[in-house]
Protein backbone atom coordinates (compact mmCIF):
# COMPACT_ATOMS: atom_id res chain seq x y z
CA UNK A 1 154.54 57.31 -2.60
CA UNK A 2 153.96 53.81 -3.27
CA UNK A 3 150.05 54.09 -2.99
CA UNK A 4 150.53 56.50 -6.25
CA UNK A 5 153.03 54.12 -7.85
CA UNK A 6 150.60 51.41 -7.97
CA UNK A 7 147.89 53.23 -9.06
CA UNK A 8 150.38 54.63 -12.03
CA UNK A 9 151.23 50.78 -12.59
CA UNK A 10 147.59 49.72 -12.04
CA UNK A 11 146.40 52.49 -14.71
CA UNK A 12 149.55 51.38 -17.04
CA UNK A 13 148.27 47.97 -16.72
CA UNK A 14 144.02 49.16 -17.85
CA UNK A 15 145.73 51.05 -20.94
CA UNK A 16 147.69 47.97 -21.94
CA UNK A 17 144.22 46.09 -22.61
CA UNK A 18 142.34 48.92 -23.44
CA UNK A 19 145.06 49.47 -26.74
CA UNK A 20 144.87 45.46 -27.10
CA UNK A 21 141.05 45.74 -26.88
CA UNK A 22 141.61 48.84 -30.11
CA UNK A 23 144.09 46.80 -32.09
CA UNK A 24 142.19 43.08 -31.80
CA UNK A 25 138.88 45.00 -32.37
CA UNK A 26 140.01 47.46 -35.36
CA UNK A 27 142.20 44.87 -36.68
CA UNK A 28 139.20 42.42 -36.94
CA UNK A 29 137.21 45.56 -38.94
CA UNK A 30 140.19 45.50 -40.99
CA UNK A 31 140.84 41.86 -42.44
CA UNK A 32 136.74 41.89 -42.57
CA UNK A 33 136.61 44.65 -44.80
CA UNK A 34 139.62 44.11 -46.57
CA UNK A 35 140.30 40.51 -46.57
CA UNK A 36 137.06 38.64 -46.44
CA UNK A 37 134.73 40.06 -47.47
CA UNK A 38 136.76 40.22 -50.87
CA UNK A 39 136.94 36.23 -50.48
CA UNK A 40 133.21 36.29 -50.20
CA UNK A 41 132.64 38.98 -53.45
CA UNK A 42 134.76 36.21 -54.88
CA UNK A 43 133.54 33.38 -54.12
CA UNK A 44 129.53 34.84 -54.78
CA UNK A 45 130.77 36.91 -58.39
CA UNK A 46 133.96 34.43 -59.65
CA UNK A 47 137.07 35.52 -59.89
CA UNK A 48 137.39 38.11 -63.25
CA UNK A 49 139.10 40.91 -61.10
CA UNK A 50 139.59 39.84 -57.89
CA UNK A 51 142.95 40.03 -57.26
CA UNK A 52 143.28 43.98 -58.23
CA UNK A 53 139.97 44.79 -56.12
CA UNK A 54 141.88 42.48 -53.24
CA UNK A 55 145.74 43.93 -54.14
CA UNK A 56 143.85 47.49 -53.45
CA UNK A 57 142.15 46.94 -50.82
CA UNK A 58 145.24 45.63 -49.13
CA UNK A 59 147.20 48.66 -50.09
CA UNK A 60 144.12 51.08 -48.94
CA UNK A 61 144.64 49.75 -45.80
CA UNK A 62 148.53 49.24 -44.97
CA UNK A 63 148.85 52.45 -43.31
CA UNK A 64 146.53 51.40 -40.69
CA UNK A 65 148.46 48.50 -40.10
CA UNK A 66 151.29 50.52 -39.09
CA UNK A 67 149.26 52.85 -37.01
CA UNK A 68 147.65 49.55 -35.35
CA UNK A 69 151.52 48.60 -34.73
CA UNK A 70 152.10 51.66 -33.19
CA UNK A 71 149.17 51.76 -30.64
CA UNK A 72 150.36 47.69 -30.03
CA UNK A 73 153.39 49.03 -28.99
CA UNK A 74 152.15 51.52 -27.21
CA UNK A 75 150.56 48.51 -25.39
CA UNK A 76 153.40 46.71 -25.07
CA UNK A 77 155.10 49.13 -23.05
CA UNK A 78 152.55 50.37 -20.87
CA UNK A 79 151.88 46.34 -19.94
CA UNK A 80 156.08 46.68 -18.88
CA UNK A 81 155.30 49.22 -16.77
CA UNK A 82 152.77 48.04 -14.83
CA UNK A 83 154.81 45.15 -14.28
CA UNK A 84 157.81 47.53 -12.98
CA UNK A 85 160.10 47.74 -15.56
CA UNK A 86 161.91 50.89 -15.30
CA UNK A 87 160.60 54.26 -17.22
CA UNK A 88 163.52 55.77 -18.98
CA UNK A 89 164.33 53.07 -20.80
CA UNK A 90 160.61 51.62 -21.59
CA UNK A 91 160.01 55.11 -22.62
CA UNK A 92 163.02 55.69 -25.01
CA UNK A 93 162.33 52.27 -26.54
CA UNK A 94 158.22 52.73 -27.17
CA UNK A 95 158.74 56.24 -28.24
CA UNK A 96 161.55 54.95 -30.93
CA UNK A 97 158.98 52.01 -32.00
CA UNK A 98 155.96 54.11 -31.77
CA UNK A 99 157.59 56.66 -34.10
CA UNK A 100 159.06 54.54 -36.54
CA UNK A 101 155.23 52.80 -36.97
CA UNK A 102 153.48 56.40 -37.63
CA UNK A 103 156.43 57.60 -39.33
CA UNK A 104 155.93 55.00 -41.92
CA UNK A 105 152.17 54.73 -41.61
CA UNK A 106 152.43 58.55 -42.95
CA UNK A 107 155.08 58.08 -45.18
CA UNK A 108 152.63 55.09 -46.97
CA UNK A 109 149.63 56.83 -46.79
CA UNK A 110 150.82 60.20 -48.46
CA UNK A 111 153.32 58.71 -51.20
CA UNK A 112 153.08 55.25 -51.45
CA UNK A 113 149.39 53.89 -51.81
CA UNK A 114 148.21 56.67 -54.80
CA UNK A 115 151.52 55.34 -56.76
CA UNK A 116 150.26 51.52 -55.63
CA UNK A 117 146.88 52.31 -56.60
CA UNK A 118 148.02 53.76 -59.80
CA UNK A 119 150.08 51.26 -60.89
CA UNK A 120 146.70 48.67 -60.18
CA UNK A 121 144.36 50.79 -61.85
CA UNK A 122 146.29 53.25 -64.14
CA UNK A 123 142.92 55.55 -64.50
CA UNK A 124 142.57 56.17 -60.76
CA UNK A 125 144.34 59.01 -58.66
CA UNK A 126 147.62 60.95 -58.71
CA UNK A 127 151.04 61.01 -57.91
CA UNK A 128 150.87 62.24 -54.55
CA UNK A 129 147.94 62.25 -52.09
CA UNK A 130 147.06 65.08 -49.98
CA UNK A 131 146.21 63.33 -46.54
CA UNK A 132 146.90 65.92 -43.52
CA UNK A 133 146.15 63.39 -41.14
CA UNK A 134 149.04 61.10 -42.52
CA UNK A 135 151.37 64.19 -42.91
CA UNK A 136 150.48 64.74 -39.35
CA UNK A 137 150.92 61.33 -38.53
CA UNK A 138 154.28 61.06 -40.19
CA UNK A 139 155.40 64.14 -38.96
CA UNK A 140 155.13 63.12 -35.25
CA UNK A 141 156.20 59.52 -36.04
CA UNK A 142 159.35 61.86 -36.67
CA UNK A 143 159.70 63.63 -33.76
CA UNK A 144 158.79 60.65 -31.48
CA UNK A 145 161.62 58.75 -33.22
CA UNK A 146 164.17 61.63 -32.39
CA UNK A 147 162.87 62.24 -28.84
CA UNK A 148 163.13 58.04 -27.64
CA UNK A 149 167.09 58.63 -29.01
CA UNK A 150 167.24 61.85 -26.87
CA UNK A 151 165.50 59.58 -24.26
CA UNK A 152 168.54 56.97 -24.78
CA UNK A 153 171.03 59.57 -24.53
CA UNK A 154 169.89 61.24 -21.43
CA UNK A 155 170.31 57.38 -20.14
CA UNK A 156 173.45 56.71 -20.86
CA UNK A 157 174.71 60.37 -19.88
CA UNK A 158 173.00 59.92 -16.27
CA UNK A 159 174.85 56.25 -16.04
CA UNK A 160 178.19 57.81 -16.87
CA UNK A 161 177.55 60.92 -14.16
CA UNK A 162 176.08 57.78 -11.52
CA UNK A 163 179.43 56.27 -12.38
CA UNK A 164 181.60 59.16 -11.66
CA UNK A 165 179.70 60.17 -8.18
């Protein structure tokens, strides 16, 4: 029993650097593509229409920041495990944060950065983008959300049975 509960915690503890490996690593690809190498363009071509190429680019990429939250989180709570912290409540906490961050990662990506990018660039795209992958994304981020309050729930109903036994 405990052999398997520190290889659970041991295996907790690889995924907790192997999501901090995927969110320092992507994260990096992401302010070089979208933050300097715009401050380079700049800096080489002046600055007629830098800051709407830059403003876009920044949209463009804001619902990977919340996916990149997500998987940090993810991290986060897979690092308390393998330090012992107890599951339900890890669990009901990560899947609430971890929802919320692809919830709104979808949310962004479907309606928000076409009506960004519009506003920018009034000639470019539409009103609403069809991006299954965010849907998807946001759709989950949904049900994730709902399942870490379930998570709570079943928590607090077990303490108040403990409590009566």
């Amino acid at each position: 029993m405990t052999r398997d509960l520190d290889r659970f915690r041991r295996l907790c503890g690889q995924y907790r650097w192997l999501a901090v490996f995927m969110v320092c690593s992507v994260g990096g690809l992401l302010l070089l593509m979208h933050v300097i190498a715009p401050a380079v363009i700049w800096l080489r071509d002046g600055p007629p229409d830098f800051a709407r190429r830059a403003a876009g680019d920044l949209i463009w990429a804001s619902p990977a920041a919340f996916y990149l939250m997500g998987v940090w989180f993810i991290g986060r709570a897979m690092g308390q495990l393998a330090r012992g912290r107890l599951i339900q409540p890890t669990l009901a906490s990560a899947l609430r944060r971890v929802g919320l961050s692809l919830g709104f990662g979808g949310v962004i990506s479907v309606f928000v950065v076409t009506n960004l990018l519009r506003l920018i660039d009034p000639a470019k795209g539409g009103y609403l983008y069809f991006d299954v992958a965010g849907m998807t994304l946001g759709m989950i981020g949904g049900a994730l959300f709902l399942l870490g309050r379930v998570v709570d729930q079943a928590g607090a109903v077990q303490a108040e049975l403990d409590e009566m036994i």
